[in-house]
Amino acid sequence: MSVAMLTLGCARNDVDSEELAGRLAADGFTLVEDPELADTVVVNTCGFVEAAKKDSIDTLLAAADLKESGRARAVVAVGCLAERYGEQLADSLPEADAVLGFDSYTDIAGRLRSIVAGERPHAHTPQDRRKLLPISPAERPASGPATLEARARLDSGPMAALKLASGCDRRCTFCAIPMFRGSFVSRRPSDVLTEAQWLATQGVRELFLVSENSTSYGKDLGDLRLLETLLPELAGIDGIERVRVSYLQPAETRPGLIEAIATTPGVAPYFDLSFQHASNAVLRRMRRFGDPESFLDLLDRVRALAPEAGVRSNVIVGFPGETEDDFQILCDFLTEARLDVTGVFGYSDEDGTEAEGFGDKHDDDEVRARVAHMTDLVTALNGERAEERIGETVDVLVEELDTELAGHVEGRAAHQGPEVDGSTLVRGCPEARVGDFVRAVVIGSDGVDLVAEATGEKR
């Protein structure tokens, strides 16, 4: 029986999909890329914000159409939207043959076989996973991830996400993730290393460490500094040339972790700092911590160790109670912060969150106006930061060969994270192949994207 995995959302979902694919392949399923050629289509949904929810539902509906036009016999929803809404999603989307929660992942093959055979399992019943006792990370097979039961790669590119932990213990008033992802649970370092070694055998050159809060890694294992000791071990794996850490909480980003990311050979000096805002008053309502002074001090400490470090962040504007002064504080902070990339989100209510019950909410037009203003500002600021990099020497991981311009390749420098941070076009490297690291000098920019000239060195 063939199965196609369609994945929406973040890199954590990418890992989940590859682990589901590994279980299915180990149980006799054939993995196919094209859903039109699959007997079963599994859609790994995202339930983070309204736009992501809509994309997930649209993908499920498109997959369901294949039961009429293709060979598909079943369409199954998994992932965050399925976990979060369960029965509600099933009732509103009868086109899906099943809506399965995270607890179904361990027997995903058996579930799919029964669904294809005509059974319609009861849709997942959502529950607030914050009220459950944390469970230990899933056991890996004794032979490690070299078996497909652990993970099967769905993308042959030279970068792969590697999960450090799952869940989150923070209680940000705008965020629903802890409700459906549960408490923060670190994976054991030995499991992370074993999977990283397996990924290296699959041609991976860059590891992208993902979790809901990487600064918390190890706290539930009794060692909050575990990431600092793990990073050089990951960077030392044969075949791995670059390790990148995602999603750092500014209030938890300790000096030792800054130093480890900024100075460890093989670790990208890349800081994905979740500021969300800069006004102390707004941050308190978000149940977060910080202010412009502390955030700028953090950036100064980063750049003192690694002047060319990449820094990205996300901000929420139009949060309930955000005044014009609060908004200006955020604008002033971003102007001074010189971030490489800034994602801008307009506030919207999320089901079950504390902020859903707040007063002093802005109407939709005001939120859209603030998003537009902030987007224009950060577009200009991020473009200026890219221009500042002209003249820098960068090591670019080649991810694509330009089929129209011989000798041109496209990839990412150390300050550019996957998909969301722009890319670097490198000229003058006709012998480069996907997976190579090419050294180049930045000669131009277009928004957050860079143009560079190869120096002739690669590794």
CSV table of C-alpha atoms in Angstrom, one decimal:
chain,number,residue,atom,x,y,z
A,1,MET,CA,0.0,0.0,0.0
A,2,SER,CA,1.4,3.4,-0.9
A,3,VAL,CA,1.2,6.6,1.2
A,4,ALA,CA,2.0,10.2,0.6
A,5,MET,CA,2.8,12.6,3.4
A,6,LEU,CA,1.8,16.2,3.0
A,7,THR,CA,3.3,18.5,5.6
A,8,LEU,CA,2.3,22.0,6.6
A,9,GLY,CA,3.7,24.3,9.3
A,10,CYS,CA,7.1,24.4,11.0
A,11,ALA,CA,10.2,22.3,10.9
A,12,ARG,CA,9.0,20.4,14.0
A,13,ASN,CA,6.2,19.1,11.8
A,14,ASP,CA,8.7,18.1,9.2
A,15,VAL,CA,10.4,15.9,11.7
A,16,ASP,CA,7.1,14.4,12.8
A,17,SER,CA,6.2,13.6,9.2
A,18,GLU,CA,9.6,11.9,8.7
A,19,GLU,CA,9.1,9.8,11.9
A,20,LEU,CA,5.6,8.8,10.7
A,21,ALA,CA,7.0,7.9,7.3
A,22,GLY,CA,9.7,5.8,9.0
A,23,ARG,CA,7.1,3.9,11.0
A,24,LEU,CA,4.9,3.3,7.9
A,25,ALA,CA,7.9,2.2,5.7
A,26,ALA,CA,9.0,-0.2,8.4
A,27,ASP,CA,5.5,-1.7,8.4
A,28,GLY,CA,5.4,-2.3,4.7
A,29,PHE,CA,4.0,0.9,3.2
A,30,THR,CA,5.6,2.4,0.1
A,31,LEU,CA,6.3,6.1,0.4
A,32,VAL,CA,5.5,8.2,-2.6
A,33,GLU,CA,5.9,12.0,-3.2
A,34,ASP,CA,2.9,12.5,-5.5
A,35,PRO,CA,-0.4,12.2,-3.7
A,36,GLU,CA,-2.1,11.4,-7.0
A,37,LEU,CA,-0.1,8.1,-6.9
A,38,ALA,CA,-0.9,7.2,-3.3
A,39,ASP,CA,-3.5,4.8,-1.9
A,40,THR,CA,-3.5,6.9,1.3
A,41,VAL,CA,-2.8,10.6,1.8
A,42,VAL,CA,-1.7,11.7,5.3
A,43,VAL,CA,-1.9,15.5,5.9
A,44,ASN,CA,0.2,16.7,8.8
A,45,THR,CA,-1.6,19.9,9.7
A,46,CYS,CA,-0.7,23.1,11.4
A,47,GLY,CA,-2.9,24.7,14.0
A,48,PHE,CA,-0.8,27.7,15.0
A,49,VAL,CA,-2.6,30.8,13.5
A,50,GLU,CA,-5.7,31.3,11.3
A,51,ALA,CA,-3.8,31.4,8.0
A,52,ALA,CA,-2.1,28.1,8.8
A,53,LYS,CA,-5.4,26.5,9.8
A,54,LYS,CA,-6.9,27.6,6.5
A,55,ASP,CA,-4.0,26.2,4.5
A,56,SER,CA,-4.3,22.9,6.4
A,57,ILE,CA,-8.1,22.6,5.6
A,58,ASP,CA,-7.5,23.6,2.0
A,59,THR,CA,-4.9,20.9,1.7
A,60,LEU,CA,-7.2,18.3,3.2
A,61,LEU,CA,-10.0,19.2,0.8
A,62,ALA,CA,-7.6,19.1,-2.2
A,63,ALA,CA,-6.4,15.6,-1.0
A,64,ALA,CA,-10.0,14.5,-0.6
A,65,ASP,CA,-10.7,15.4,-4.2
A,66,LEU,CA,-8.1,12.7,-5.2
A,67,LYS,CA,-10.6,10.1,-4.1
A,68,GLU,CA,-12.6,11.0,-7.1
A,69,SER,CA,-9.8,11.8,-9.6
A,70,GLY,CA,-6.9,9.7,-8.4
A,71,ARG,CA,-6.3,6.4,-6.8
A,72,ALA,CA,-6.5,7.6,-3.2
A,73,ARG,CA,-8.8,5.5,-1.0
A,74,ALA,CA,-8.3,7.4,2.3
A,75,VAL,CA,-7.4,10.9,3.5
A,76,VAL,CA,-6.3,11.2,7.1
A,77,ALA,CA,-5.6,14.3,9.1
A,78,VAL,CA,-2.9,14.3,11.7
A,79,GLY,CA,-0.7,17.0,13.3
A,80,CYS,CA,-1.5,20.1,15.4
A,81,LEU,CA,-4.9,21.0,13.9
A,82,ALA,CA,-6.1,17.5,14.3
A,83,GLU,CA,-4.8,17.3,17.9
A,84,ARG,CA,-6.2,20.6,18.8
A,85,TYR,CA,-9.7,20.3,17.4
A,86,GLY,CA,-10.2,16.6,16.9
A,87,GLU,CA,-14.0,15.9,16.8
A,88,GLN,CA,-14.8,19.4,15.9
A,89,LEU,CA,-12.5,19.2,12.8
A,90,ALA,CA,-14.0,15.8,11.9
A,91,ASP,CA,-17.6,17.1,12.1
A,92,SER,CA,-16.8,20.2,9.9
A,93,LEU,CA,-14.7,18.2,7.4
A,94,PRO,CA,-16.4,15.0,6.6
A,95,GLU,CA,-14.3,14.7,3.5
A,96,ALA,CA,-11.5,13.5,5.7
A,97,ASP,CA,-11.8,9.7,6.5
A,98,ALA,CA,-10.1,10.1,9.9
A,99,VAL,CA,-8.8,12.7,12.3
A,100,LEU,CA,-6.0,11.3,14.5
A,101,GLY,CA,-4.2,12.8,17.5
A,102,PHE,CA,-0.6,12.4,18.6
A,103,ASP,CA,-1.4,9.3,20.6
A,104,SER,CA,-2.1,7.5,17.3
A,105,TYR,CA,1.4,7.9,16.0
A,106,THR,CA,2.8,4.8,17.6
A,107,ASP,CA,0.4,2.6,15.6
A,108,ILE,CA,0.0,4.8,12.5
A,109,ALA,CA,0.4,1.8,10.1
A,110,GLY,CA,-2.3,-0.2,11.8
A,111,ARG,CA,-4.6,2.8,11.9
A,112,LEU,CA,-4.2,3.5,8.2
A,113,ARG,CA,-4.8,-0.1,7.2
A,114,SER,CA,-8.1,-0.2,9.1
A,115,ILE,CA,-9.2,3.1,7.6
A,116,VAL,CA,-8.5,1.9,4.1
A,117,ALA,CA,-10.4,-1.3,4.9
A,118,GLY,CA,-13.5,0.9,5.6
A,119,GLU,CA,-13.3,1.4,9.4
A,120,ARG,CA,-14.1,4.9,10.6
A,121,PRO,CA,-12.3,5.4,14.0
A,122,HIS,CA,-13.8,7.8,16.5
A,123,ALA,CA,-12.2,11.2,16.0
A,124,HIS,CA,-9.6,12.3,18.4
A,125,THR,CA,-11.0,13.8,21.6
A,126,PRO,CA,-8.9,16.9,22.4
A,127,GLN,CA,-7.6,17.5,25.9
A,128,ASP,CA,-5.5,20.2,27.6
A,129,ARG,CA,-2.1,18.4,27.5
A,130,ARG,CA,-0.8,20.9,30.1
A,131,LYS,CA,-2.8,18.9,32.7
A,132,LEU,CA,-1.1,15.6,31.8
A,133,LEU,CA,2.1,14.4,33.5
A,134,PRO,CA,5.1,14.8,31.2
A,135,ILE,CA,6.1,11.5,29.5
A,136,SER,CA,9.6,10.4,28.7
A,137,PRO,CA,10.8,10.9,25.1
A,138,ALA,CA,9.8,8.0,22.8
A,139,GLU,CA,12.3,5.1,22.9
A,140,ARG,CA,14.4,4.8,19.8
A,141,PRO,CA,15.1,1.3,18.4
A,142,ALA,CA,18.3,-0.3,19.8
A,143,SER,CA,19.9,-0.1,16.3
A,144,GLY,CA,19.3,3.7,16.2
A,145,PRO,CA,17.7,5.7,13.5
A,146,ALA,CA,19.6,3.7,10.8
A,147,THR,CA,16.3,1.7,10.7
A,148,LEU,CA,13.4,3.2,8.8
A,149,GLU,CA,11.2,2.6,11.9
A,150,ALA,CA,12.8,5.7,13.5
A,151,ARG,CA,12.7,8.1,10.6
A,152,ALA,CA,12.6,8.2,6.8
A,153,ARG,CA,13.8,11.3,5.0
A,154,LEU,CA,11.1,12.9,2.8
A,155,ASP,CA,13.5,15.6,1.5
A,156,SER,CA,16.9,14.8,0.0
A,157,GLY,CA,18.3,18.2,0.6
A,158,PRO,CA,21.6,18.8,2.5
A,159,MET,CA,19.8,20.4,5.5
A,160,ALA,CA,17.6,18.5,8.0
A,161,ALA,CA,15.7,19.5,11.1
A,162,LEU,CA,16.6,17.6,14.3
A,163,LYS,CA,14.2,17.7,17.2
A,164,LEU,CA,15.7,18.6,20.6
A,165,ALA,CA,12.5,18.5,22.6
A,166,SER,CA,8.7,18.8,22.4
A,167,GLY,CA,6.2,20.8,24.3
A,168,CYS,CA,6.5,24.1,26.3
A,169,ASP,CA,6.2,25.0,29.9
A,170,ARG,CA,5.8,28.8,29.3
A,171,ARG,CA,2.3,30.3,29.6
A,172,CYS,CA,2.3,33.2,27.1
A,173,THR,CA,-1.2,34.6,27.1
A,174,PHE,CA,-1.5,34.6,23.2
A,175,CYS,CA,-0.2,31.1,22.6
A,176,ALA,CA,-2.2,27.8,22.5
A,177,ILE,CA,0.8,25.5,21.7
A,178,PRO,CA,1.3,24.2,25.3
A,179,MET,CA,-2.4,23.1,25.3
A,180,PHE,CA,-1.9,20.6,22.4
A,181,ARG,CA,1.8,20.0,22.5
A,182,GLY,CA,2.0,19.5,26.3
A,183,SER,CA,4.8,20.0,28.8
A,184,PHE,CA,8.4,20.5,27.8
A,185,VAL,CA,10.2,17.2,27.4
A,186,SER,CA,13.8,17.1,26.3
A,187,ARG,CA,15.2,14.2,24.3
A,188,ARG,CA,18.1,12.4,25.7
A,189,PRO,CA,21.5,13.7,24.3
A,190,SER,CA,22.4,10.1,23.2
A,191,ASP,CA,19.2,10.0,21.1
A,192,VAL,CA,19.9,13.3,19.5
A,193,LEU,CA,23.4,12.4,18.7
A,194,THR,CA,22.5,9.0,17.3
A,195,GLU,CA,19.9,10.6,15.0
A,196,ALA,CA,22.3,13.3,13.9
A,197,GLN,CA,24.9,10.6,13.0
A,198,TRP,CA,22.2,8.8,10.9
A,199,LEU,CA,21.3,12.0,9.2
A,200,ALA,CA,24.9,12.6,8.3
A,201,THR,CA,24.9,9.2,6.5
A,202,GLN,CA,21.9,10.4,4.5
A,203,GLY,CA,23.9,13.3,3.0
A,204,VAL,CA,22.9,16.0,5.5
A,205,ARG,CA,25.5,18.7,5.9
A,206,GLU,CA,23.5,21.1,8.2
A,207,LEU,CA,21.5,20.2,11.3
A,208,PHE,CA,18.7,22.6,12.2
A,209,LEU,CA,17.9,22.0,15.9
A,210,VAL,CA,14.2,22.6,16.6
A,211,SER,CA,11.9,22.7,19.6
A,212,GLU,CA,9.3,25.0,21.1
A,213,ASN,CA,12.0,26.5,23.3
A,214,SER,CA,15.6,25.5,22.8
A,215,THR,CA,16.9,27.5,25.7
A,216,SER,CA,15.1,25.1,28.1
A,217,TYR,CA,16.8,22.0,26.7
A,218,GLY,CA,18.0,19.8,29.5
A,219,LYS,CA,16.2,21.4,32.4
A,220,ASP,CA,13.9,18.3,32.8
A,221,LEU,CA,17.0,16.1,32.6
A,222,GLY,CA,18.7,17.9,35.5
A,223,ASP,CA,21.2,20.0,33.5
A,224,LEU,CA,20.1,23.3,32.0
A,225,ARG,CA,23.5,23.7,30.4
A,226,LEU,CA,23.2,20.5,28.4
A,227,LEU,CA,22.8,22.3,25.1
A,228,GLU,CA,26.2,24.0,25.6
A,229,THR,CA,27.9,20.6,25.9
A,230,LEU,CA,25.8,19.0,23.1
A,231,LEU,CA,26.6,21.5,20.4
A,232,PRO,CA,30.3,20.7,20.0
A,233,GLU,CA,29.5,17.0,19.9
A,234,LEU,CA,27.0,17.5,17.1
A,235,ALA,CA,29.4,19.8,15.2
A,236,GLY,CA,32.1,17.1,15.5
A,237,ILE,CA,30.1,14.4,13.7
A,238,ASP,CA,31.8,13.3,10.5
A,239,GLY,CA,29.9,14.9,7.5
A,240,ILE,CA,28.2,17.6,9.5
A,241,GLU,CA,29.6,21.0,8.6
A,242,ARG,CA,27.1,23.3,10.3
A,243,VAL,CA,24.7,23.2,13.3
A,244,ARG,CA,22.0,25.8,13.7
A,245,VAL,CA,19.9,26.4,16.8
A,246,SER,CA,16.3,27.7,16.5
A,247,TYR,CA,13.9,29.4,18.8
A,248,LEU,CA,15.6,31.0,21.8
A,249,GLN,CA,13.7,32.7,24.5
A,250,PRO,CA,15.5,36.1,25.2
A,251,ALA,CA,14.8,36.0,28.9
A,252,GLU,CA,16.4,32.5,29.2
A,253,THR,CA,19.4,33.1,26.9
A,254,ARG,CA,22.2,32.7,29.4
A,255,PRO,CA,25.8,33.9,28.8
A,256,GLY,CA,27.2,30.4,28.4
A,257,LEU,CA,24.7,29.5,25.7
A,258,ILE,CA,25.5,32.8,23.8
A,259,GLU,CA,29.2,31.9,23.9
A,260,ALA,CA,28.6,28.3,22.8
A,261,ILE,CA,26.5,29.4,19.8
A,262,ALA,CA,28.8,32.4,18.9
A,263,THR,CA,32.2,30.7,19.2
A,264,THR,CA,31.9,26.9,18.8
A,265,PRO,CA,33.5,25.8,15.5
A,266,GLY,CA,30.9,24.3,13.2
A,267,VAL,CA,28.0,26.0,15.0
A,268,ALA,CA,26.4,28.9,13.1
A,269,PRO,CA,26.5,32.2,15.0
A,270,TYR,CA,22.7,32.5,14.5
A,271,PHE,CA,20.3,33.7,17.1
A,272,ASP,CA,16.6,33.1,16.6
A,273,LEU,CA,15.4,35.3,19.4
A,274,SER,CA,11.7,35.4,20.1
A,275,PHE,CA,11.3,39.0,21.2
A,276,GLN,CA,7.5,39.3,20.3
A,277,HIS,CA,7.5,42.9,21.5
A,278,ALA,CA,9.8,45.5,23.2
A,279,SER,CA,7.4,47.4,25.4
A,280,ASN,CA,7.7,46.1,29.0
A,281,ALA,CA,3.9,46.8,29.5
A,282,VAL,CA,2.9,44.7,26.5
A,283,LEU,CA,5.3,42.0,27.4
A,284,ARG,CA,3.9,41.7,30.9
A,285,ARG,CA,0.4,41.3,29.4
A,286,MET,CA,1.9,38.6,27.2
A,287,ARG,CA,3.3,37.0,30.3
A,288,ARG,CA,6.8,37.5,29.0
A,289,PHE,CA,9.8,39.4,30.2
A,290,GLY,CA,12.1,42.1,28.8
A,291,ASP,CA,12.4,45.7,27.6
A,292,PRO,CA,14.5,47.5,25.0
A,293,GLU,CA,17.5,48.0,27.3
A,294,SER,CA,17.8,44.3,28.2
A,295,PHE,CA,17.2,43.2,24.6
A,296,LEU,CA,19.8,45.6,23.2
A,297,ASP,CA,22.2,44.4,25.9
A,298,LEU,CA,21.7,40.8,24.8
A,299,LEU,CA,22.4,41.8,21.2
A,300,ASP,CA,25.5,43.7,22.2
A,301,ARG,CA,26.8,40.5,24.0
A,302,VAL,CA,26.1,38.4,20.9
A,303,ARG,CA,27.9,40.8,18.6
A,304,ALA,CA,30.8,41.3,20.9
A,305,LEU,CA,31.5,37.6,20.4
A,306,ALA,CA,30.4,37.3,16.8
A,307,PRO,CA,30.2,40.6,15.0
A,308,GLU,CA,28.7,39.0,11.9
A,309,ALA,CA,26.1,36.9,13.8
A,310,GLY,CA,22.7,36.5,12.2
A,311,VAL,CA,19.7,37.6,14.4
A,312,ARG,CA,16.1,37.0,13.5
A,313,SER,CA,12.9,37.5,15.5
A,314,ASN,CA,9.1,37.7,15.3
A,315,VAL,CA,6.9,40.5,16.7
A,316,ILE,CA,3.2,40.7,17.4
A,317,VAL,CA,1.5,44.1,16.9
A,318,GLY,CA,-2.0,45.2,17.8
A,319,PHE,CA,-2.0,43.1,21.1
A,320,PRO,CA,-4.8,44.0,23.4
A,321,GLY,CA,-3.9,47.1,25.3
A,322,GLU,CA,-1.0,48.1,23.0
A,323,THR,CA,-0.9,51.9,23.0
A,324,GLU,CA,0.6,54.2,20.4
A,325,ASP,CA,3.5,54.7,22.8
A,326,ASP,CA,4.0,50.9,23.1
A,327,PHE,CA,3.9,50.6,19.3
A,328,GLN,CA,6.5,53.4,19.0
A,329,ILE,CA,8.8,51.7,21.6
A,330,LEU,CA,8.8,48.6,19.4
A,331,CYS,CA,9.5,50.6,16.3
A,332,ASP,CA,12.4,52.4,18.0
A,333,PHE,CA,13.8,49.1,19.3
A,334,LEU,CA,13.8,47.4,15.9
A,335,THR,CA,15.4,50.4,14.3
A,336,GLU,CA,18.3,50.2,16.8
A,337,ALA,CA,18.5,46.4,16.9
A,338,ARG,CA,19.6,45.9,13.3
A,339,LEU,CA,18.0,42.4,12.9
A,340,ASP,CA,18.6,40.4,9.8
A,341,VAL,CA,14.9,39.3,9.5
A,342,THR,CA,11.8,40.2,11.4
A,343,GLY,CA,8.5,38.4,11.0
A,344,VAL,CA,5.4,40.6,11.7
A,345,PHE,CA,2.2,39.1,13.0
A,346,GLY,CA,-1.1,40.9,13.8
A,347,TYR,CA,-2.7,39.8,17.0
A,348,SER,CA,-5.8,37.6,16.7
A,349,ASP,CA,-7.6,35.6,19.3
A,350,GLU,CA,-6.6,32.0,19.7
A,351,ASP,CA,-9.1,29.5,21.1
A,352,GLY,CA,-8.6,28.8,24.8
A,353,THR,CA,-5.8,31.3,25.4
A,354,GLU,CA,-5.8,33.8,28.3
A,355,ALA,CA,-5.6,36.8,25.9
A,356,GLU,CA,-8.8,35.7,24.2
A,357,GLY,CA,-10.6,37.1,27.4
A,358,PHE,CA,-8.7,40.4,27.5
A,359,GLY,CA,-10.4,43.7,27.0
A,360,ASP,CA,-8.9,46.7,25.3
A,361,LYS,CA,-8.8,44.9,21.9
A,362,HIS,CA,-8.1,46.8,18.7
A,363,ASP,CA,-10.5,46.4,15.8
A,364,ASP,CA,-9.4,44.5,12.7
A,365,ASP,CA,-8.7,47.7,10.7
A,366,GLU,CA,-6.4,49.1,13.4
A,367,VAL,CA,-4.5,45.8,13.7
A,368,ARG,CA,-4.1,45.7,9.9
A,369,ALA,CA,-2.9,49.3,9.8
A,370,ARG,CA,-0.2,48.5,12.5
A,371,VAL,CA,0.9,45.4,10.6
A,372,ALA,CA,1.2,47.4,7.4
A,373,HIS,CA,3.3,50.1,9.1
A,374,MET,CA,5.5,47.6,10.9
A,375,THR,CA,6.0,45.5,7.8
A,376,ASP,CA,7.1,48.5,5.8
A,377,LEU,CA,9.5,49.5,8.6
A,378,VAL,CA,11.1,46.1,9.0
A,379,THR,CA,11.3,45.6,5.2
A,380,ALA,CA,13.5,48.7,5.1
A,381,LEU,CA,15.5,47.8,8.2
A,382,ASN,CA,16.2,44.3,7.1
A,383,GLY,CA,17.2,45.5,3.7
A,384,GLU,CA,19.6,48.0,5.3
A,385,ARG,CA,21.1,45.2,7.4
A,386,ALA,CA,21.6,43.1,4.3
A,387,GLU,CA,23.4,46.0,2.7
A,388,GLU,CA,25.7,46.2,5.7
A,389,ARG,CA,26.9,42.7,4.8
A,390,ILE,CA,28.4,43.7,1.5
A,391,GLY,CA,32.1,43.0,1.7
A,392,GLU,CA,31.7,40.1,4.2
A,393,THR,CA,33.1,36.7,3.4
A,394,VAL,CA,30.4,34.0,3.8
A,395,ASP,CA,30.3,30.2,3.6
A,396,VAL,CA,27.2,29.2,1.6
A,397,LEU,CA,25.6,25.8,1.8
A,398,VAL,CA,24.6,25.1,-1.8
A,399,GLU,CA,21.0,24.0,-2.0
A,400,GLU,CA,20.2,24.6,-5.7
A,401,LEU,CA,22.0,24.9,-9.0
A,402,ASP,CA,20.9,27.7,-11.3
A,403,THR,CA,19.8,25.9,-14.5
A,404,GLU,CA,19.7,29.2,-16.5
A,405,LEU,CA,23.0,30.7,-15.5
A,406,ALA,CA,26.0,28.3,-15.6
A,407,GLY,CA,28.2,28.5,-12.6
A,408,HIS,CA,25.6,30.2,-10.4
A,409,VAL,CA,24.3,28.4,-7.3
A,410,GLU,CA,21.9,29.3,-4.6
A,411,GLY,CA,22.1,28.5,-0.9
A,412,ARG,CA,22.3,30.0,2.6
A,413,ALA,CA,25.0,31.7,4.5
A,414,ALA,CA,25.5,31.1,8.3
A,415,HIS,CA,23.2,34.0,9.2
A,416,GLN,CA,20.3,32.7,7.0
A,417,GLY,CA,18.0,30.0,8.5
A,418,PRO,CA,16.0,27.7,6.3
A,419,GLU,CA,13.1,29.0,4.2
A,420,VAL,CA,12.4,32.2,6.1
A,421,ASP,CA,15.7,34.2,6.2
A,422,GLY,CA,16.4,34.7,2.6
A,423,SER,CA,19.1,33.2,0.5
A,424,THR,CA,22.5,33.9,-1.2
A,425,LEU,CA,23.1,33.7,-4.9
A,426,VAL,CA,26.8,32.8,-5.6
A,427,ARG,CA,28.4,33.5,-8.9
A,428,GLY,CA,31.5,31.9,-10.4
A,429,CYS,CA,31.5,28.4,-9.0
A,430,PRO,CA,30.8,26.0,-12.0
A,431,GLU,CA,32.1,22.9,-10.2
A,432,ALA,CA,29.9,23.4,-7.1
A,433,ARG,CA,27.3,20.7,-6.3
A,434,VAL,CA,24.3,20.6,-4.0
A,435,GLY,CA,25.7,20.0,-0.5
A,436,ASP,CA,29.0,21.8,-1.0
A,437,PHE,CA,29.9,24.7,1.1
A,438,VAL,CA,31.2,27.5,-1.1
A,439,ARG,CA,33.2,30.5,0.2
A,440,ALA,CA,32.2,33.8,-1.3
A,441,VAL,CA,32.4,37.6,-0.8
A,442,VAL,CA,29.0,39.5,-0.7
A,443,ILE,CA,28.8,42.0,-3.5
A,444,GLY,CA,25.2,43.0,-3.4
A,445,SER,CA,21.7,42.6,-1.9
A,446,ASP,CA,18.1,42.5,-2.8
A,447,GLY,CA,15.9,42.8,0.3
A,448,VAL,CA,17.2,40.1,2.7
A,449,ASP,CA,18.7,38.1,-0.2
A,450,LEU,CA,22.4,38.4,-1.0
A,451,VAL,CA,24.5,38.2,-4.1
A,452,ALA,CA,28.1,37.0,-3.7
A,453,GLU,CA,31.2,36.2,-5.8
A,454,ALA,CA,32.9,32.8,-5.2
A,455,THR,CA,36.5,32.9,-4.0
A,456,GLY,CA,37.3,29.5,-5.4
A,457,GLU,CA,37.3,27.7,-2.0
A,458,LYS,CA,34.8,25.0,-1.1
A,459,ARG,CA,34.5,22.1,1.3
